[in-house]
PDB file of C-alpha atoms in Angstrom:
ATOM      1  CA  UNK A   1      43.510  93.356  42.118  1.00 48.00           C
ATOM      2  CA  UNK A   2      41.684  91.667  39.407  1.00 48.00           C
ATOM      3  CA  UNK A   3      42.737  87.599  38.737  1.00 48.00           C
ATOM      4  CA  UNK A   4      42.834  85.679  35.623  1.00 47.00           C
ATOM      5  CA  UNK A   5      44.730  84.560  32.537  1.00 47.00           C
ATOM      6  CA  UNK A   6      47.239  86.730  30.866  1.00 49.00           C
ATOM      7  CA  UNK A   7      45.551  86.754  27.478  1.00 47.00           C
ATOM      8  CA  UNK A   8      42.222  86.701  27.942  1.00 51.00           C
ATOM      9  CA  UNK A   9      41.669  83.090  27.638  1.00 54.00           C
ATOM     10  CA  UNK A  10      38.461  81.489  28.652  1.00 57.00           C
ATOM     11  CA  UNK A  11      38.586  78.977  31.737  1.00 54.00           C
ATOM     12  CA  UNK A  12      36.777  76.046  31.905  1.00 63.00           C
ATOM     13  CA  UNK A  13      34.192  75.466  34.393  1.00 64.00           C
ATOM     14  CA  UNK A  14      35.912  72.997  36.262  1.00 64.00           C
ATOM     15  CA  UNK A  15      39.277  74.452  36.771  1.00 68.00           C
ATOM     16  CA  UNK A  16      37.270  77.916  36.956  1.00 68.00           C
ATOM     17  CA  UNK A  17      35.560  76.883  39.799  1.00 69.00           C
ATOM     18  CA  UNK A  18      38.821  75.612  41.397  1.00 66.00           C
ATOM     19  CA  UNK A  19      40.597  78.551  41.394  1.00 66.00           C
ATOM     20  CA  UNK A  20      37.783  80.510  43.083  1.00 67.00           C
ATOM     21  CA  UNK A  21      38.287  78.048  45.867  1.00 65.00           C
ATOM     22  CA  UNK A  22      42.004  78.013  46.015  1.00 63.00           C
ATOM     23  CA  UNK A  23      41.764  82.281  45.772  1.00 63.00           C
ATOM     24  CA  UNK A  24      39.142  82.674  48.407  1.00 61.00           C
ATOM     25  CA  UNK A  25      41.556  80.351  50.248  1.00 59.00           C
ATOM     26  CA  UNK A  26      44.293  82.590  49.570  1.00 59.00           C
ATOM     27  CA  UNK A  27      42.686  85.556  50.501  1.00 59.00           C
ATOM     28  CA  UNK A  28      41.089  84.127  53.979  1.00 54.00           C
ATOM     29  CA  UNK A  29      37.590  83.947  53.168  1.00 53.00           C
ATOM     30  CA  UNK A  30      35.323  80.639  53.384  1.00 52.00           C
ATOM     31  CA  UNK A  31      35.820  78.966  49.874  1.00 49.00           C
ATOM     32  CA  UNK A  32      32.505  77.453  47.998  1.00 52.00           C
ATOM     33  CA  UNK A  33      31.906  73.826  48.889  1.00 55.00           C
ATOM     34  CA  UNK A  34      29.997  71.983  46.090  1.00 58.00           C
ATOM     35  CA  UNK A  35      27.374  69.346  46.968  1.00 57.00           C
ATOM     36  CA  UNK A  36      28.619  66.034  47.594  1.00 59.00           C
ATOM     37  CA  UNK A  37      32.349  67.236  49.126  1.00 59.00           C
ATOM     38  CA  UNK A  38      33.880  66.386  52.318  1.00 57.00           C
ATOM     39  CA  UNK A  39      33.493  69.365  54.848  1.00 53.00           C
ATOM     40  CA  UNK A  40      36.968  70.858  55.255  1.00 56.00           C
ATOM     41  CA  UNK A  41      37.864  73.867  58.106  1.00 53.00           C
ATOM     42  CA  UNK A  42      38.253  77.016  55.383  1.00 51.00           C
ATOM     43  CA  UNK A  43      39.870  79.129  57.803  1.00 51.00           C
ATOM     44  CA  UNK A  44      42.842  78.847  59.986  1.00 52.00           C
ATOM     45  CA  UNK A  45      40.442  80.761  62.734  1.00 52.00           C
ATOM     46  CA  UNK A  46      37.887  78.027  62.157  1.00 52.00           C
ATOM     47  CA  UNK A  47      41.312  75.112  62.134  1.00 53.00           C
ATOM     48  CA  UNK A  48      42.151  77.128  65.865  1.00 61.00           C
ATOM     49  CA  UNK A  49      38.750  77.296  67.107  1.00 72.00           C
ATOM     50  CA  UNK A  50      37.961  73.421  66.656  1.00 76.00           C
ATOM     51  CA  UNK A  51      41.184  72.143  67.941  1.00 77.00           C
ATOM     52  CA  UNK A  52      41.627  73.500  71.847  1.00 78.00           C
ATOM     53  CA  UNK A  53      44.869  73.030  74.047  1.00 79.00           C
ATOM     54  CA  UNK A  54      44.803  71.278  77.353  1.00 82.00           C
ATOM     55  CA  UNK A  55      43.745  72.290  80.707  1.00 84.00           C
ATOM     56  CA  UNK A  56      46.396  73.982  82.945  1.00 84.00           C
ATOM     57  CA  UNK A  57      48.547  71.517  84.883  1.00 80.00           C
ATOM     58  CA  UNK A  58      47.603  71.788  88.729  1.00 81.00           C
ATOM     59  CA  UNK A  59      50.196  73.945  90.874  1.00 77.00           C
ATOM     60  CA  UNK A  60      52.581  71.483  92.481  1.00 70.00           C
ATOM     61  CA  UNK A  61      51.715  71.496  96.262  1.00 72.00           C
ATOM     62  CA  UNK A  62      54.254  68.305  96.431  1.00 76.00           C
ATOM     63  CA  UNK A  63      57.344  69.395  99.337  1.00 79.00           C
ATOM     64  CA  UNK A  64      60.887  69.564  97.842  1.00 81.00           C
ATOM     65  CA  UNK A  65      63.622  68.135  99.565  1.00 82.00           C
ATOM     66  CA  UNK A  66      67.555  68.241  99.241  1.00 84.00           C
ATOM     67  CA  UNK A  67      69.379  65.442  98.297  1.00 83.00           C
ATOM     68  CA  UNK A  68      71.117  63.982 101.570  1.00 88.00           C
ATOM     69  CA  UNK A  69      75.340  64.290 100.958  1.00 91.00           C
ATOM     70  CA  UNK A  70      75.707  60.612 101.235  1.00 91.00           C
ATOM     71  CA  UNK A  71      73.453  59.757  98.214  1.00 90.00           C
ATOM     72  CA  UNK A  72      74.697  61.788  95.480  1.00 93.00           C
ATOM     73  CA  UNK A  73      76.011  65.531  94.386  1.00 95.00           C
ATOM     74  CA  UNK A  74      74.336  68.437  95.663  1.00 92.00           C
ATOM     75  CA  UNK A  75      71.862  69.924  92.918  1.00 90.00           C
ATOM     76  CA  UNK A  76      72.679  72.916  90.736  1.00 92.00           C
ATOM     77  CA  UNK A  77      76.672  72.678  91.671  1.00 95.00           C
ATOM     78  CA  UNK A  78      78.902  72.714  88.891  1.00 97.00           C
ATOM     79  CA  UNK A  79      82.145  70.049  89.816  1.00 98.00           C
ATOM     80  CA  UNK A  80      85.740  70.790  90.144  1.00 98.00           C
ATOM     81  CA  UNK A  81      86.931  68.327  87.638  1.00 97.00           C
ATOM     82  CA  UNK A  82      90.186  66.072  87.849  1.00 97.00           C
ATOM     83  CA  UNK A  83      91.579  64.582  84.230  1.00 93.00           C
ATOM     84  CA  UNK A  84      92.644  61.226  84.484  1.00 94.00           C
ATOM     85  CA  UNK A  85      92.784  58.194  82.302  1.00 94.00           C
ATOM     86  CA  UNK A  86      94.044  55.286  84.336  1.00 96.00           C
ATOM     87  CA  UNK A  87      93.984  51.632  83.310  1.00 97.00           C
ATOM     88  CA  UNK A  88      93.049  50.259  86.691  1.00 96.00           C
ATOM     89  CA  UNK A  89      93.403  46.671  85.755  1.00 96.00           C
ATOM     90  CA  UNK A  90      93.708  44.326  81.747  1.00 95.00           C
ATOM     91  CA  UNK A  91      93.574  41.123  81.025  1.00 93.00           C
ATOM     92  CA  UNK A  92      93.312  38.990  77.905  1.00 91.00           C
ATOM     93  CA  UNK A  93      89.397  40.080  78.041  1.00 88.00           C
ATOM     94  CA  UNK A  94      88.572  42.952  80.154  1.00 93.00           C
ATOM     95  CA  UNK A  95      90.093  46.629  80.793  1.00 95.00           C
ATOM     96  CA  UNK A  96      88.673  48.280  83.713  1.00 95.00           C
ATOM     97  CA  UNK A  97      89.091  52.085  83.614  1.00 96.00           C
ATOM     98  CA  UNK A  98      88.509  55.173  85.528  1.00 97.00           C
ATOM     99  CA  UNK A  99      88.286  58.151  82.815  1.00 96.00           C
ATOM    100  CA  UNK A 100      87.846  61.074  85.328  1.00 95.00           C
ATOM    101  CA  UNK A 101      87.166  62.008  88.480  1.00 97.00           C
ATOM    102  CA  UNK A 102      84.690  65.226  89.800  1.00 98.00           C
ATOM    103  CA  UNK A 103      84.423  66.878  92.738  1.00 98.00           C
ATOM    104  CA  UNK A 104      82.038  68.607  94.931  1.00 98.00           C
ATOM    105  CA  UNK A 105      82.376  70.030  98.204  1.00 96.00           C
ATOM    106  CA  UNK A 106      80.703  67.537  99.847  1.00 96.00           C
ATOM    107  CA  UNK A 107      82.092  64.425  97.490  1.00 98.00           C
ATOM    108  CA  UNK A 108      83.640  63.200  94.418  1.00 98.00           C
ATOM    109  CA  UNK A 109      81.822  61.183  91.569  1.00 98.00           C
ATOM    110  CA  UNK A 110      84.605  58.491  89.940  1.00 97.00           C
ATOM    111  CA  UNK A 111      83.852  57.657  86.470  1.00 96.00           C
ATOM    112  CA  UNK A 112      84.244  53.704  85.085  1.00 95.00           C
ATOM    113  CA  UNK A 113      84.802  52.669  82.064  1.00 94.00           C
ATOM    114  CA  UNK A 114      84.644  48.795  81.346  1.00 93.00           C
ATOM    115  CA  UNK A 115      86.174  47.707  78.102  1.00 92.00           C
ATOM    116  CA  UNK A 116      85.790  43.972  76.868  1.00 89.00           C
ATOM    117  CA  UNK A 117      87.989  42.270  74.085  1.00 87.00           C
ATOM    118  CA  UNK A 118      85.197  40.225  72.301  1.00 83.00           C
ATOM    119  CA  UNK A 119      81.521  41.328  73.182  1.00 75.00           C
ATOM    120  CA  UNK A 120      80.650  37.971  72.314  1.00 69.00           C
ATOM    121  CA  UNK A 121      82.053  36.283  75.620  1.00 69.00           C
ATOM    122  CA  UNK A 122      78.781  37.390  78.018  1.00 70.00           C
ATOM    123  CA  UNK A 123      80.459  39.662  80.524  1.00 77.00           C
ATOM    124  CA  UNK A 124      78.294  42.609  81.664  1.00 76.00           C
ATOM    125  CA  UNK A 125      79.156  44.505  85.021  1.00 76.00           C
ATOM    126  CA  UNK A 126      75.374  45.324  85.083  1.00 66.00           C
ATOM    127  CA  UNK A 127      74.206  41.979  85.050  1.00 57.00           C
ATOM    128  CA  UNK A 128      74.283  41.272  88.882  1.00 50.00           C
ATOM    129  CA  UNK A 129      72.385  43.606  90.725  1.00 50.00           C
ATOM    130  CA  UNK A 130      74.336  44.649  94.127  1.00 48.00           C
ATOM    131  CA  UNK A 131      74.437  41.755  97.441  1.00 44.00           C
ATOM    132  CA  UNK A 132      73.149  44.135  99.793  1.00 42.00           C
ATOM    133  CA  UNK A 133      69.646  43.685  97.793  1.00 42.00           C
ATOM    134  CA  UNK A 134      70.133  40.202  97.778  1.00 42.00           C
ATOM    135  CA  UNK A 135      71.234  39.630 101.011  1.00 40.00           C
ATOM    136  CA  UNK A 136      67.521  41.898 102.147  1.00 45.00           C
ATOM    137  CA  UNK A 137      65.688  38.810 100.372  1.00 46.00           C
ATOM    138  CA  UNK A 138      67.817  36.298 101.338  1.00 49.00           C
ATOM    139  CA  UNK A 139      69.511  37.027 104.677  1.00 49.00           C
ATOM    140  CA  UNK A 140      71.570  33.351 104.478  1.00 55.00           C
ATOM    141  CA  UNK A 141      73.298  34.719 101.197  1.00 60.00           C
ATOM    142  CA  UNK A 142      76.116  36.424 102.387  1.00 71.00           C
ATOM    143  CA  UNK A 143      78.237  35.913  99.030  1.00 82.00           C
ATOM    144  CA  UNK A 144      79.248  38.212  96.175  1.00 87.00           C
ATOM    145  CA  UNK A 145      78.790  36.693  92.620  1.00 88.00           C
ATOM    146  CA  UNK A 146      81.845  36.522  90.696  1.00 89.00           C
ATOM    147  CA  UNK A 147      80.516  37.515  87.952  1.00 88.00           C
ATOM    148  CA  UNK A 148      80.260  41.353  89.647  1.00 89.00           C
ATOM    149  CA  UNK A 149      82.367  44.046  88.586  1.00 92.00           C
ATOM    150  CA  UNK A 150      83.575  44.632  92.162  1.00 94.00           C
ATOM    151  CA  UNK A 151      84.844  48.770  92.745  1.00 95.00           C
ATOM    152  CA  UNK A 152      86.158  50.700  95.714  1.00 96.00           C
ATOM    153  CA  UNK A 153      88.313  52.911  97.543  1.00 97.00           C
ATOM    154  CA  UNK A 154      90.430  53.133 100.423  1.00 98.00           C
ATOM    155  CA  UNK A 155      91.380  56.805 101.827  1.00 98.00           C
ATOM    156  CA  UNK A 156      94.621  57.360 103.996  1.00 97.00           C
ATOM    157  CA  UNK A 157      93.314  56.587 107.124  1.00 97.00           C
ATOM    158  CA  UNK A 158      92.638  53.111 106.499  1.00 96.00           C
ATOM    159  CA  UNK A 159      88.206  53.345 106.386  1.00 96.00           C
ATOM    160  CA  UNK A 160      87.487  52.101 102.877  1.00 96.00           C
ATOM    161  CA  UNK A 161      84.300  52.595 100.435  1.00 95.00           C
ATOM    162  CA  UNK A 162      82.965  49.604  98.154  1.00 95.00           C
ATOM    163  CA  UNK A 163      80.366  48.948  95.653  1.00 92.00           C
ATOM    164  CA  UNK A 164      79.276  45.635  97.730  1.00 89.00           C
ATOM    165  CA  UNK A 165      78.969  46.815 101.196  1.00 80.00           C
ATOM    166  CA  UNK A 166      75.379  48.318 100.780  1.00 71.00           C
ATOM    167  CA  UNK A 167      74.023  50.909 102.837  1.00 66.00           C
ATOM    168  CA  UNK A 168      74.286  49.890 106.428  1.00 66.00           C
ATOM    169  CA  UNK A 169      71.360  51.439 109.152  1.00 64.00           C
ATOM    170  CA  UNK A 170      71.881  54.330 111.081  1.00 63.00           C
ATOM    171  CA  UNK A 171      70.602  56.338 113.942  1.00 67.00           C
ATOM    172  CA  UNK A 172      68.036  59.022 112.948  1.00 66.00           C
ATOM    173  CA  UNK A 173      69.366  62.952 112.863  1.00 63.00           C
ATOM    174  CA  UNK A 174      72.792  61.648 112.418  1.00 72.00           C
ATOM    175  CA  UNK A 175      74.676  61.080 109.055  1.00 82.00           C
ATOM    176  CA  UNK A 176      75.281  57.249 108.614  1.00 86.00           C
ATOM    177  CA  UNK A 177      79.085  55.977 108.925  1.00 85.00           C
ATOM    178  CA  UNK A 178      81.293  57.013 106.112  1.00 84.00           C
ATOM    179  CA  UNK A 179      83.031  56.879 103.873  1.00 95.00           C
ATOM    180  CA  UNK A 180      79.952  55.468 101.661  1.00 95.00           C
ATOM    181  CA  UNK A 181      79.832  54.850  97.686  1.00 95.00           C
ATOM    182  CA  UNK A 182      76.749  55.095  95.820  1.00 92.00           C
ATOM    183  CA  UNK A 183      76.226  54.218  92.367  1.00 90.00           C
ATOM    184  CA  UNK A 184      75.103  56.377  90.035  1.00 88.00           C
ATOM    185  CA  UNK A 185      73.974  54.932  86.660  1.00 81.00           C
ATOM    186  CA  UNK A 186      75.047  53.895  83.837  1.00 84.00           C
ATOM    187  CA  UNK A 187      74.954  51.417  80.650  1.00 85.00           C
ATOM    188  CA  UNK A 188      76.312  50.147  77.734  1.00 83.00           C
ATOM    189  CA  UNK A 189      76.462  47.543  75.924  1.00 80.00           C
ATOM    190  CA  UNK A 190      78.555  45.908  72.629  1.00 82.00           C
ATOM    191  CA  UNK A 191      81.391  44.976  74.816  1.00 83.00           C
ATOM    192  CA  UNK A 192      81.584  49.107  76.249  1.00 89.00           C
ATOM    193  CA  UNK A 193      79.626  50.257  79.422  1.00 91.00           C
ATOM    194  CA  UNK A 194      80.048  53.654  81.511  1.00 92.00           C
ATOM    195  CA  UNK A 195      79.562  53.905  85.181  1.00 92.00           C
ATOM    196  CA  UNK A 196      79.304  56.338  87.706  1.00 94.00           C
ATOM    197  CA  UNK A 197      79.805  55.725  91.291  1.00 95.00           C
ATOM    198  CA  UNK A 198      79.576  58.314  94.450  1.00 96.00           C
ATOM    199  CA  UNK A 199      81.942  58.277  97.322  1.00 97.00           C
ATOM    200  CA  UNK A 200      80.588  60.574 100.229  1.00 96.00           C
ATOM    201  CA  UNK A 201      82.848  62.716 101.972  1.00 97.00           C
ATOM    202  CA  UNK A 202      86.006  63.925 100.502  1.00 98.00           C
ATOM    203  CA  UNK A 203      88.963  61.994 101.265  1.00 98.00           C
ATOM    204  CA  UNK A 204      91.672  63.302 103.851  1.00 97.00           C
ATOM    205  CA  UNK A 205      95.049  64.351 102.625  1.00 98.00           C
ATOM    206  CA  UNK A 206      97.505  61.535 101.462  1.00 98.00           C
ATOM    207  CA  UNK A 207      97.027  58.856  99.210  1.00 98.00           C
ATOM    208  CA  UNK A 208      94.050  57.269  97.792  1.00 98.00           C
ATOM    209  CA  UNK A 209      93.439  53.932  96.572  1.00 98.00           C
ATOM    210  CA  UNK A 210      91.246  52.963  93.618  1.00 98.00           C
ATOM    211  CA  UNK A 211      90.522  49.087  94.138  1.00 97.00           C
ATOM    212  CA  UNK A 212      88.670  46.686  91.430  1.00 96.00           C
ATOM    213  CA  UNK A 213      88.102  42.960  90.963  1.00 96.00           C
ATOM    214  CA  UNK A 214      86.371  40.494  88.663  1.00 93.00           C
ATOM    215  CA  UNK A 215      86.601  37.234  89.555  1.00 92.00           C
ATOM    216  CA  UNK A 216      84.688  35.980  86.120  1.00 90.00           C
ATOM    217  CA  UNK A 217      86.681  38.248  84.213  1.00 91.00           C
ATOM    218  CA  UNK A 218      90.136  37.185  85.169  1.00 93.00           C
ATOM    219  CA  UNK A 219      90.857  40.360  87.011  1.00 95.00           C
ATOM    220  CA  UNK A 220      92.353  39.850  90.185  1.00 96.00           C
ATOM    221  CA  UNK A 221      92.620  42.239  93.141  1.00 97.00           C
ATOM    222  CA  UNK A 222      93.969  45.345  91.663  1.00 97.00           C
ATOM    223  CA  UNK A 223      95.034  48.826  93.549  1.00 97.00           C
ATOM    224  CA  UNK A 224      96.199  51.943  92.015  1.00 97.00           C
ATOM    225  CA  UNK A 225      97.007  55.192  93.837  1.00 97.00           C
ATOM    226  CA  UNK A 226      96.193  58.492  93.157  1.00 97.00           C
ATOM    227  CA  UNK A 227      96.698  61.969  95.138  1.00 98.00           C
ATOM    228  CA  UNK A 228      93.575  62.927  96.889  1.00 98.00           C
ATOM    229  CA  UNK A 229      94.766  66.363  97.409  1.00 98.00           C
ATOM    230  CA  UNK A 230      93.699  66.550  93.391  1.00 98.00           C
ATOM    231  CA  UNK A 231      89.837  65.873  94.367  1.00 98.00           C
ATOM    232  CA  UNK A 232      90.921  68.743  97.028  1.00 98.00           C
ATOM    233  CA  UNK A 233      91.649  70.843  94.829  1.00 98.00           C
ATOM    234  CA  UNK A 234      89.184  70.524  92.227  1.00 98.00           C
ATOM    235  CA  UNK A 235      86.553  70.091  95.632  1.00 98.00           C
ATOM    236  CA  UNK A 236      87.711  73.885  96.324  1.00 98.00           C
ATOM    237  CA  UNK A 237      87.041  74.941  92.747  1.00 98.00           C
ATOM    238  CA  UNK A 238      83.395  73.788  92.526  1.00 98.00           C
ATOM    239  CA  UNK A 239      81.020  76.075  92.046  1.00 97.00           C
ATOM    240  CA  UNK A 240      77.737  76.537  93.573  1.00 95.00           C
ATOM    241  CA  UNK A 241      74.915  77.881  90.860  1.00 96.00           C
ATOM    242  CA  UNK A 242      71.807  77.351  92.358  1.00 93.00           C
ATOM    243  CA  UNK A 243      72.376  76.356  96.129  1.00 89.00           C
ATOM    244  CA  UNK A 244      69.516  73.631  97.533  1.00 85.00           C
ATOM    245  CA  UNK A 245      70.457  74.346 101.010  1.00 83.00           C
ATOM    246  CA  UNK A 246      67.621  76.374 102.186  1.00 84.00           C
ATOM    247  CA  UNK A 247      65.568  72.430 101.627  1.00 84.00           C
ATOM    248  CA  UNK A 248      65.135  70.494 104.150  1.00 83.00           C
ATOM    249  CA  UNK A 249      66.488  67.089 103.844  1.00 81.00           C
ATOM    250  CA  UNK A 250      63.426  63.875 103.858  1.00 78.00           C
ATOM    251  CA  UNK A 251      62.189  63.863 107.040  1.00 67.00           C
ATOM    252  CA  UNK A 252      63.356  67.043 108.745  1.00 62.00           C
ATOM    253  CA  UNK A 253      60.841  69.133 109.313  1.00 50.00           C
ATOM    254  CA  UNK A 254      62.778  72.422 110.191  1.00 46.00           C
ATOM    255  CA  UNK A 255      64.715  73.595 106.950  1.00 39.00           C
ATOM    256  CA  UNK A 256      67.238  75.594 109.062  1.00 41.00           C
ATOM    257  CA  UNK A 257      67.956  73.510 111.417  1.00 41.00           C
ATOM    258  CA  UNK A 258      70.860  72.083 109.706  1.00 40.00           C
ATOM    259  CA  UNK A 259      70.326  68.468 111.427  1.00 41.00           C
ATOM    260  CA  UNK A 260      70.551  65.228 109.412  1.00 41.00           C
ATOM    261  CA  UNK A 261      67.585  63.240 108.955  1.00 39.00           C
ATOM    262  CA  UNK A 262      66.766  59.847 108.718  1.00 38.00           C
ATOM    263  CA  UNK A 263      66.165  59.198 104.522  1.00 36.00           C
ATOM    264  CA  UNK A 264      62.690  58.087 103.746  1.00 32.00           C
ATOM    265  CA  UNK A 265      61.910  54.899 101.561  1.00 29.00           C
ATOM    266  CA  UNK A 266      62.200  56.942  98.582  1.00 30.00           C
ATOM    267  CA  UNK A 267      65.697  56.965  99.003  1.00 29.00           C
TER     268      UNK A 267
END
């Protein structure tokens, strides 16, 4: 098909010569570069040819390893979950809040939610990291800080699960001492912040006890109760999507063997 100007109209030689460029563009073909121009690629081949895409990552050779039950959920398990919006404690400045709870068969997560009046007074429950990291620096400072945001729970038979107790030693192949809790992250800020925490295993029938305190806060000592047979229930409804359990935990050298191994420092 033959290009021009309806008309018949004459083209000057400037704008002629520009439209020869901007049609051999068009049509794919490597456009006229006058004397004195900047190179340009004319081509998307050439564009594709110049700029090449990086090398091939290498294979990962690196082991994988399950999670051990005591440190968090198990991977690629989709939670039973429990609703629940309970004001666990309220003063003048703080609310502290659990907003739901989810459950695994080997656990439940318990999500926090920490509400302050005027985000102008300082308070932050992240702003003191935990004792038992203090305490492994300084082995003469026993104390917790009042300003920490201080969690736990207590199941029916009395053994109890805190956010300030660390995680004590224990004897290799064997799981440590339960129950344990293990935060999970979090954040926040502008007088709002979101936590989760871990509690490894599932509690035993009966009641269980959801315990805060915040000495800087104002917040004393606070319990509330709720059913554990509702983190039973929602344990038994979990469902399992892609099941880690044919890795071996850190340490264990025998996937199948179904024995608890000591964690590694990357734990």
């Amino acid at each position: 098909m033959k290009r021009g100007l309806q008309g018949g109209g004459r083209i000057p030689g400037a704008r002629r010569q520009l439209l020869a460029e901007l049609f051999a563009l068009a049509d794919g073909r490597a456009a006229y570069v006058p004397p004195g121009r900047p190179y340009r690629c004319d081509t998307v081949k050439d564009l594709n040819e110049f700029f090449e895409p990086p090398p091939p990552l290498p294979a990962d050779t690196e082991p994988r390893y399950r999670m051990p039950p005591w440190f968090g959920p198990p991977s690629g398990t989709l939670p039973g979950v429990v609703a629940i919006e309970r004001v666990l404690a309220r003063t003048e400045k703080v609310a502290v809040s659990v907003t739901g709870l989810a459950a695994y068969p080997s656990g439940f997560e318990v999500d926090i939610v920490t509400m302050s009046a005027d985000e102008r007074d300082g308070l932050d429950p992240f702003l003191f990291e935990r004792p038992h990291h203090r305490i492994g620096r300084d082995a003469q400072n026993t104390t917790i800080p009042p300003e920490m945001l201080r969690l736990g729970v207590q199941f029916a038979d009395g053994s109890k699960a805190t956010n300030t107790g660390g995680f004590q030693p224990h004897e290799p192949g064997a799981p440590p001492a339960g129950p344990l809790m293990t935060p999970r992250g979090g954040g926040g800020g502008g007088g709002n912040w979101q936590q989760s925490l871990w509690v490894w295993p599932l509690p035993p029938p009966g009641p269980l006890v959801l315990v805060c305190e915040w000495p800087a806060a104002g917040v004393p000592l606070t319990r509330s109760e709720v059913d554990a047979q509702l983190i039973l229930d929602a344990a038994a409804r979990a469902q399992v999507v892609f099941s880690d359990e044919h890795l071996p935990l850190p340490g264990d050298e025998d996937p199948g063997s179904g024995t608890f191994a000591q964690p590694s420092a990357q734990w």
